[in-house]
């Protein structure tokens, strides 16, 4: 049983090496994705350099499912710019246009009022801001929209709204890794 035992051990060794190789490859892919994301954060100056438009409030300029690329410069925000901002108490960032800017003379701080292009009311009147909030400050702004990739964000929207697709995709990728012969 010498050569049969050696053959079985050899096959087991190859399978273990394949599994380790696949695990290392997965680790490299995840690490590379994180490095790319952190690099984009450093280059753009935005904590979230890529966002998906989730509502119709900016139509026809930006449609639901569009991916926006953001940049955050030190220049003051100006009327007409499209910004992505966070509101205290809300988890999801908002993409709207700055319609009015108020600069405080003593500090030079900029306050901005925003509105969705497809909305009838500004964000203050439409009760989108936090209770008692009249303006957006610089700290609320995540970045300015500088580029668009139409419709690609639908993948994210579908996986968020219909989790079954996310599980199917993850399962399919897992089976692909398990049953790949290379």
Coordinates of C-alpha atoms in Angstrom, one line a residue:
X1 CA 0.0 0.0 0.0
X2 CA 3.1 2.2 -0.2
X3 CA 2.5 3.9 -3.6
X4 CA -1.3 4.2 -3.1
X5 CA -0.8 5.9 0.2
X6 CA 1.8 8.2 -1.3
X7 CA -0.6 9.0 -4.2
X8 CA -3.5 9.8 -1.8
X9 CA -1.2 12.0 0.3
X10 CA 0.0 13.7 -2.9
X11 CA -3.6 14.4 -4.0
X12 CA -4.5 15.8 -0.5
X13 CA -1.4 18.0 -0.6
X14 CA -2.4 19.4 -4.0
X15 CA -6.0 20.1 -2.8
X16 CA -4.7 21.8 0.3
X17 CA -2.3 23.9 -1.8
X18 CA -5.2 24.9 -4.1
X19 CA -7.4 25.9 -1.2
X20 CA -4.5 28.0 0.3
X21 CA -3.8 29.5 -3.1
X22 CA -7.5 30.5 -3.5
X23 CA -7.6 31.9 0.1
X24 CA -4.5 34.0 -0.6
X25 CA -5.9 35.2 -3.9
X26 CA -9.1 36.3 -2.2
X27 CA -7.1 38.1 0.5
X28 CA -5.1 39.9 -2.2
X29 CA -8.2 41.0 -4.0
X30 CA -9.9 42.3 -0.8
X31 CA -6.7 44.1 0.2
X32 CA -6.3 45.6 -3.3
X33 CA -9.9 46.9 -3.2
X34 CA -9.2 48.5 0.2
X35 CA -6.0 50.1 -1.0
X36 CA -7.7 51.5 -4.1
X37 CA -10.6 52.9 -1.9
X38 CA -8.2 54.5 0.6
X39 CA -6.1 55.9 -2.3
X40 CA -9.3 57.5 -3.8
X41 CA -10.1 59.0 -0.4
X42 CA -6.7 60.6 -0.2
X43 CA -6.7 61.8 -3.8
X44 CA -10.2 63.3 -3.8
X45 CA -10.2 64.6 -0.2
X46 CA -13.7 63.1 0.2
X47 CA -14.5 60.5 2.9
X48 CA -16.7 58.8 0.2
X49 CA -15.3 59.5 -3.3
X50 CA -18.0 57.4 -5.0
X51 CA -21.8 57.5 -4.3
X52 CA -24.9 56.1 -5.9
X53 CA -27.9 58.3 -6.6
X54 CA -30.8 56.7 -4.7
X55 CA -33.8 59.0 -5.5
X56 CA -35.3 61.0 -8.4
X57 CA -34.8 64.3 -6.7
X58 CA -32.0 65.4 -9.1
X59 CA -33.7 64.4 -12.4
X60 CA -33.2 65.0 -15.2
X61 CA -29.5 65.7 -14.5
X62 CA -28.8 62.7 -12.3
X63 CA -31.1 59.7 -12.4
X64 CA -31.6 57.0 -9.8
X65 CA -28.8 54.4 -10.2
X66 CA -26.2 56.9 -11.5
X67 CA -22.8 56.7 -9.8
X68 CA -21.3 60.1 -8.9
X69 CA -17.6 60.7 -8.4
X70 CA -16.9 63.3 -5.7
X71 CA -14.0 65.7 -4.9
X72 CA -13.6 67.9 -1.9
X73 CA -11.5 70.9 -2.3
X74 CA -10.8 73.7 0.1
X75 CA -12.5 76.2 -2.1
X76 CA -15.7 77.6 -0.6
X77 CA -19.0 76.1 -1.8
X78 CA -20.8 78.3 -4.4
X79 CA -24.4 78.5 -5.7
X80 CA -25.0 76.1 -8.6
X81 CA -22.6 73.4 -7.4
X82 CA -23.9 69.9 -6.8
X83 CA -22.9 68.6 -3.4
X84 CA -23.3 65.4 -1.5
X85 CA -24.0 66.0 2.2
X86 CA -24.9 64.3 5.4
X87 CA -27.7 65.4 7.8
X88 CA -27.4 64.5 11.5
X89 CA -29.8 61.7 12.3
X90 CA -29.9 60.3 8.7
X91 CA -27.8 57.4 7.5
X92 CA -27.9 58.0 3.8
X93 CA -26.1 61.0 2.1
X94 CA -28.1 63.3 -0.1
X95 CA -27.2 64.7 -3.6
X96 CA -28.6 68.2 -4.2
X97 CA -27.7 71.5 -5.8
X98 CA -26.6 74.6 -3.8
X99 CA -29.1 77.3 -4.5
X100 CA -28.0 79.9 -2.0
X101 CA -24.8 80.7 -0.1
X102 CA -24.5 82.9 3.0
X103 CA -21.0 83.9 4.0
X104 CA -20.4 85.0 7.6
X105 CA -18.3 88.2 7.4
X106 CA -16.5 87.8 10.7
X107 CA -15.4 84.2 10.3
X108 CA -15.6 83.7 6.5
X109 CA -17.6 80.5 7.2
X110 CA -19.9 79.5 4.4
X111 CA -23.5 78.4 5.0
X112 CA -25.4 76.8 2.1
X113 CA -29.0 76.1 1.2
X114 CA -29.7 73.2 -1.1
X115 CA -32.6 71.9 -3.3
X116 CA -33.1 68.9 -5.5
X117 CA -33.6 69.9 -9.1
X118 CA -36.8 67.9 -9.3
X119 CA -38.1 69.1 -6.0
X120 CA -40.6 72.1 -5.6
X121 CA -39.2 73.2 -2.2
X122 CA -35.7 73.9 -0.9
X123 CA -34.4 71.4 1.6
X124 CA -35.1 73.7 4.6
X125 CA -38.7 74.2 3.6
X126 CA -39.1 70.6 2.5
X127 CA -38.0 69.5 6.0
X128 CA -35.0 67.5 4.8
X129 CA -32.6 69.2 7.1
X130 CA -32.4 68.2 10.8
X131 CA -34.9 69.9 13.1
X132 CA -33.9 73.5 13.7
X133 CA -31.2 73.4 11.0
X134 CA -31.4 76.3 8.6
X135 CA -28.2 75.9 6.6
X136 CA -25.6 73.4 5.6
X137 CA -22.1 74.0 7.0
X138 CA -18.9 72.8 5.4
X139 CA -18.8 69.9 7.9
X140 CA -21.9 68.5 6.4
X141 CA -20.6 68.3 2.9
X142 CA -18.9 65.1 1.8
X143 CA -17.9 66.3 -1.6
X144 CA -18.8 68.0 -4.9
X145 CA -20.0 66.0 -7.9
X146 CA -17.3 66.0 -10.6
X147 CA -18.2 63.0 -12.7
X148 CA -21.0 60.6 -13.5
X149 CA -21.3 57.0 -14.6
X150 CA -24.9 56.5 -15.6
X151 CA -27.0 53.5 -14.4
X152 CA -24.1 51.4 -13.0
X153 CA -25.3 52.0 -9.5
X154 CA -28.4 49.9 -10.1
X155 CA -26.4 46.9 -9.1
X156 CA -26.0 48.4 -5.6
X157 CA -29.7 49.5 -5.4
X158 CA -31.0 46.0 -6.4
X159 CA -28.8 44.3 -3.9
X160 CA -29.9 46.7 -1.2
X161 CA -33.6 46.6 -2.0
X162 CA -33.8 42.9 -2.9
X163 CA -31.3 41.0 -0.7
X164 CA -32.0 37.7 -2.4
X165 CA -30.0 38.9 -5.4
X166 CA -27.1 39.6 -3.1
X167 CA -27.2 36.1 -1.6
X168 CA -27.5 34.5 -5.1
X169 CA -24.4 36.5 -6.3
X170 CA -22.3 35.7 -3.2
X171 CA -23.3 32.0 -3.5
X172 CA -22.5 31.9 -7.2
X173 CA -19.1 33.6 -6.6
X174 CA -18.5 31.1 -3.7
X175 CA -19.3 28.1 -6.0
X176 CA -17.0 29.6 -8.7
X177 CA -14.1 29.7 -6.2
X178 CA -14.8 26.2 -4.9
X179 CA -15.2 24.6 -8.3
X180 CA -12.5 26.4 -10.3
X181 CA -9.9 24.0 -11.6
X182 CA -7.0 26.4 -11.9

